[in-house]
PDB file of C-alpha atoms in Angstrom:
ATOM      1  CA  UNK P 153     -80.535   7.892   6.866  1.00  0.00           C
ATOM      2  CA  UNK P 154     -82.188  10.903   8.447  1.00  0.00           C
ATOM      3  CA  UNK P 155     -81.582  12.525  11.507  1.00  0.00           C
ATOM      4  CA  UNK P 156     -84.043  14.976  13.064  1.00  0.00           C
ATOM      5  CA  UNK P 157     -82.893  16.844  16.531  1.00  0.00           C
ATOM      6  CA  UNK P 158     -84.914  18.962  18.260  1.00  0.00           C
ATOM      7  CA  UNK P 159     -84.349  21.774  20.375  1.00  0.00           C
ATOM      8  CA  UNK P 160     -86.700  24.390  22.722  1.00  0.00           C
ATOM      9  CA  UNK P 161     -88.448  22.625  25.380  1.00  0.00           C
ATOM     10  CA  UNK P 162     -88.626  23.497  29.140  1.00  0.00           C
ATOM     11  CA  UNK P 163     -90.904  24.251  32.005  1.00  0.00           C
ATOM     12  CA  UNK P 164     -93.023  27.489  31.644  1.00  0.00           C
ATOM     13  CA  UNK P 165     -96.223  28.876  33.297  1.00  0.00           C
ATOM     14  CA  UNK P 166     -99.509  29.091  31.876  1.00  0.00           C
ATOM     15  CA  UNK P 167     -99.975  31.740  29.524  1.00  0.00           C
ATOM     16  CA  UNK P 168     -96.428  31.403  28.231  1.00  0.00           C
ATOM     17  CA  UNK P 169     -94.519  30.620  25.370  1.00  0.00           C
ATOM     18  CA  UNK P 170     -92.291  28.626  23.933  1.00  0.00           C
ATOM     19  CA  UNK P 171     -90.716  28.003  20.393  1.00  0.00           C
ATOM     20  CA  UNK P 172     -89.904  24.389  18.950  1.00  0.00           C
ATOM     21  CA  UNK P 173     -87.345  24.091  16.423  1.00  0.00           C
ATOM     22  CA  UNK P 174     -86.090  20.293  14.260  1.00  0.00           C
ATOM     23  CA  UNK P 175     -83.100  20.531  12.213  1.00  0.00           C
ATOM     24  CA  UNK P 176     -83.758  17.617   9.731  1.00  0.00           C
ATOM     25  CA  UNK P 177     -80.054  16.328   8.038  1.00  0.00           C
ATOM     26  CA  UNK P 178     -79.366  13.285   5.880  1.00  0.00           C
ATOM     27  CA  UNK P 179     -81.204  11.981   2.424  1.00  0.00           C
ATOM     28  CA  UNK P 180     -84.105  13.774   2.580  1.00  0.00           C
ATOM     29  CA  UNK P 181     -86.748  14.173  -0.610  1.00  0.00           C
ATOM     30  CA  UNK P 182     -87.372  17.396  -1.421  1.00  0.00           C
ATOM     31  CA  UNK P 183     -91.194  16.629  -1.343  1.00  0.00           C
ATOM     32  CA  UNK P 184     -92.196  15.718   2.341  1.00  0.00           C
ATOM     33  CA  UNK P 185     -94.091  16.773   4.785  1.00  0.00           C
ATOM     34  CA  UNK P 186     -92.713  17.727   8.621  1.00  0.00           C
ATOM     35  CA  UNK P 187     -94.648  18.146  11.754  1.00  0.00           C
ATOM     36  CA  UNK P 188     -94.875  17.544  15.578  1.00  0.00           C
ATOM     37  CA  UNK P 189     -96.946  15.397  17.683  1.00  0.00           C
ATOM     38  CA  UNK P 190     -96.741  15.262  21.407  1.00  0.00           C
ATOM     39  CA  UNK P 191     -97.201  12.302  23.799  1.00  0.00           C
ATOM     40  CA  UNK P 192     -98.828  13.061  27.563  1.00  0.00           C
ATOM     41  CA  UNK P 193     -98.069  10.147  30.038  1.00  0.00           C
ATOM     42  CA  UNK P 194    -100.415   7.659  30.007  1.00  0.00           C
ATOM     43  CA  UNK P 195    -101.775   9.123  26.567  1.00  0.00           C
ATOM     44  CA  UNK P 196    -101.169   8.225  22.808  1.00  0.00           C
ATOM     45  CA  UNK P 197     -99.384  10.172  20.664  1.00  0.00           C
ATOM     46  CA  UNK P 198    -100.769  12.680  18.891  1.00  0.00           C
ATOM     47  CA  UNK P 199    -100.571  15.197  15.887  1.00  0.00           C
ATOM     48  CA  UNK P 200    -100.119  18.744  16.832  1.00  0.00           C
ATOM     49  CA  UNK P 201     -99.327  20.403  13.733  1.00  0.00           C
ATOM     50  CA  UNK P 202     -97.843  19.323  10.302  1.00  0.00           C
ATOM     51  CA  UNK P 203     -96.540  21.982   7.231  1.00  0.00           C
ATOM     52  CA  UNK P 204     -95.823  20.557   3.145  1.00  0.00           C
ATOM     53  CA  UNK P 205     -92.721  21.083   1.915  1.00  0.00           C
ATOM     54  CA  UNK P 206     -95.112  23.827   0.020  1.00  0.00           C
ATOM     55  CA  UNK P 207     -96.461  25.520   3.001  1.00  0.00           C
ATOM     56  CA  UNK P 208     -99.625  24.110   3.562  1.00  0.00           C
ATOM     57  CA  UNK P 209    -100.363  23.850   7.476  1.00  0.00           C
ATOM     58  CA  UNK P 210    -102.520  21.469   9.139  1.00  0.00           C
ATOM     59  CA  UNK P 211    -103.546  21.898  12.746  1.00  0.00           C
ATOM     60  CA  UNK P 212    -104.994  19.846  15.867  1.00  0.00           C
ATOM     61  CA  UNK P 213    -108.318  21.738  16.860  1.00  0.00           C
ATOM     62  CA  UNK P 214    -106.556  22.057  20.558  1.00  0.00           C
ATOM     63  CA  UNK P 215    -104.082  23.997  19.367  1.00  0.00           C
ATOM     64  CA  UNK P 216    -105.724  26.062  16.783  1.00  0.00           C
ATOM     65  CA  UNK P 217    -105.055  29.978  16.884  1.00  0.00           C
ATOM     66  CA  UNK P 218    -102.722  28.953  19.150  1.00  0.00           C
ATOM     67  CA  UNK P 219     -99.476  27.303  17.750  1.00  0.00           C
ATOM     68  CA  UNK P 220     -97.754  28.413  14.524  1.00  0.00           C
ATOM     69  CA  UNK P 221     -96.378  25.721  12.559  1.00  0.00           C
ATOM     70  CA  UNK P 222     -93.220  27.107   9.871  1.00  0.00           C
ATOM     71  CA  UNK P 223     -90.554  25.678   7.733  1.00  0.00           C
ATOM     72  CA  UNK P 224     -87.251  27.220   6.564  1.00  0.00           C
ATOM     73  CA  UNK P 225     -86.963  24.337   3.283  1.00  0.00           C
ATOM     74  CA  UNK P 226     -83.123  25.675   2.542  1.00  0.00           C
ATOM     75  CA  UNK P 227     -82.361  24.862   6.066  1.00  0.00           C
ATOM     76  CA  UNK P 228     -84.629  21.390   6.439  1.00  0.00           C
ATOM     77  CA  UNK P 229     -85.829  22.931   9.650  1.00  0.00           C
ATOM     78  CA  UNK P 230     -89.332  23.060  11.216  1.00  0.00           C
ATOM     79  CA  UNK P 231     -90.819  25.181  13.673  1.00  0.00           C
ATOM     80  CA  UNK P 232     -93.069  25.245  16.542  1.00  0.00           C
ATOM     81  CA  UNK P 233     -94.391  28.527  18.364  1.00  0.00           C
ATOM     82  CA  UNK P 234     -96.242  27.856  21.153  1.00  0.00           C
ATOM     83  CA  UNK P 235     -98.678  30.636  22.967  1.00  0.00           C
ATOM     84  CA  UNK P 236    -101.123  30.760  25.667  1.00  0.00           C
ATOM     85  CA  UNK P 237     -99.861  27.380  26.843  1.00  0.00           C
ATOM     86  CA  UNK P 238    -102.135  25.566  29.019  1.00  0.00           C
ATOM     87  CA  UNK P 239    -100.974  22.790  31.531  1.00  0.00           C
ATOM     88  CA  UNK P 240    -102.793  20.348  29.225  1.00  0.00           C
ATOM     89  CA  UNK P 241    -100.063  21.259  26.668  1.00  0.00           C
ATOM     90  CA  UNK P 242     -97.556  19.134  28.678  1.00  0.00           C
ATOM     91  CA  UNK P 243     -96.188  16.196  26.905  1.00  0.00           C
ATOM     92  CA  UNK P 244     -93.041  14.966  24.846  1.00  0.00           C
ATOM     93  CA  UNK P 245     -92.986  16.559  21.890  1.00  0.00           C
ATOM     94  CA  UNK P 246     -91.713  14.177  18.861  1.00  0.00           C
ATOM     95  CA  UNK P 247     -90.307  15.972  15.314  1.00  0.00           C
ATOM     96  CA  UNK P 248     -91.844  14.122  12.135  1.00  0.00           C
ATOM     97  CA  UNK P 249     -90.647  14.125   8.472  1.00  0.00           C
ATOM     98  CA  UNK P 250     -92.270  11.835   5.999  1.00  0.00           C
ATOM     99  CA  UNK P 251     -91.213  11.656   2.785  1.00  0.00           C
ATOM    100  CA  UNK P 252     -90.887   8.094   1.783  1.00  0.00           C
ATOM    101  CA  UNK P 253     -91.173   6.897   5.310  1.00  0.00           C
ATOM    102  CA  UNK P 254     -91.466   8.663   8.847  1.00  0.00           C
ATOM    103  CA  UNK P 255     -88.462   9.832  10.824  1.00  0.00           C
ATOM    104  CA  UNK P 256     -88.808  10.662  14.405  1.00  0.00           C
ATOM    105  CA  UNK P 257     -86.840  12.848  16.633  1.00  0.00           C
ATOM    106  CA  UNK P 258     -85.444  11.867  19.787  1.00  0.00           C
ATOM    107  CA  UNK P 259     -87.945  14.050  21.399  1.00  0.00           C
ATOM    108  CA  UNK P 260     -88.669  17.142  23.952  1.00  0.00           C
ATOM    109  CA  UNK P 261     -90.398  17.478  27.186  1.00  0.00           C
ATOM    110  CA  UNK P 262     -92.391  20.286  27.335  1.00  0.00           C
ATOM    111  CA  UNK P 263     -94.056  21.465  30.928  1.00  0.00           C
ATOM    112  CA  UNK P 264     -96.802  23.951  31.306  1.00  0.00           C
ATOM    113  CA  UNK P 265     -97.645  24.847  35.173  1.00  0.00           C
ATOM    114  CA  UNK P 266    -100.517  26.127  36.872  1.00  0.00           C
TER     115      UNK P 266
END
């Protein structure tokens, strides 16, 4: 079984930052893929950003040039650094890892005000 906890949300103004982090433990392949998606109230969820096991990076066009997606493999953790947040940014943010099925975190509210 796989655990994935999350850590780094909060309430920030517009134009701020924040920094996501997901410590992955448990069987995990060493071939898998880990990312974040966020869900907005009244919204589906939906990918944010997603990084290979190799370090290939795939990005939602909302968020491009403005989130950094990074993984530390020896650690199984994944990283989110959020800039110029905008109030649309609010939502829960989830954790992913697929490798031969998807794990969720538990996830993390983040709040961008006006």
């Amino acid at each position: 079984q796989v655990q994935l906890v999350e850590s780094g949300g909060g309430l920030v103004q517009a134009g701020g930052s924040l920094r996501l982090s997901c410590a992955a433990s448990g069987r995990i392949f060493s071939i898998n893929i880990m990312g974040w998606y966020r869900q907005a109230p009244g919204k589906q969820r939906e990918l944010v950003a997603t990084i290979s096991n190799g370090g290939n990076t795939n990005y939602a066009d909302s968020v491009k040039g403005r989130f950094t997606i990074s993984r530390d493999n020896a650690k199984n953790t994944v990283y989110l650094q959020m800039n110029s947040l905008k109030p649309e940014d609010t939502a829960v943010y989830y954790c992913n890892l697929r490798d031969a099925r998807p794990y969720w975190g538990q996830g993390t509210q983040v709040t961008v005000s006006s």
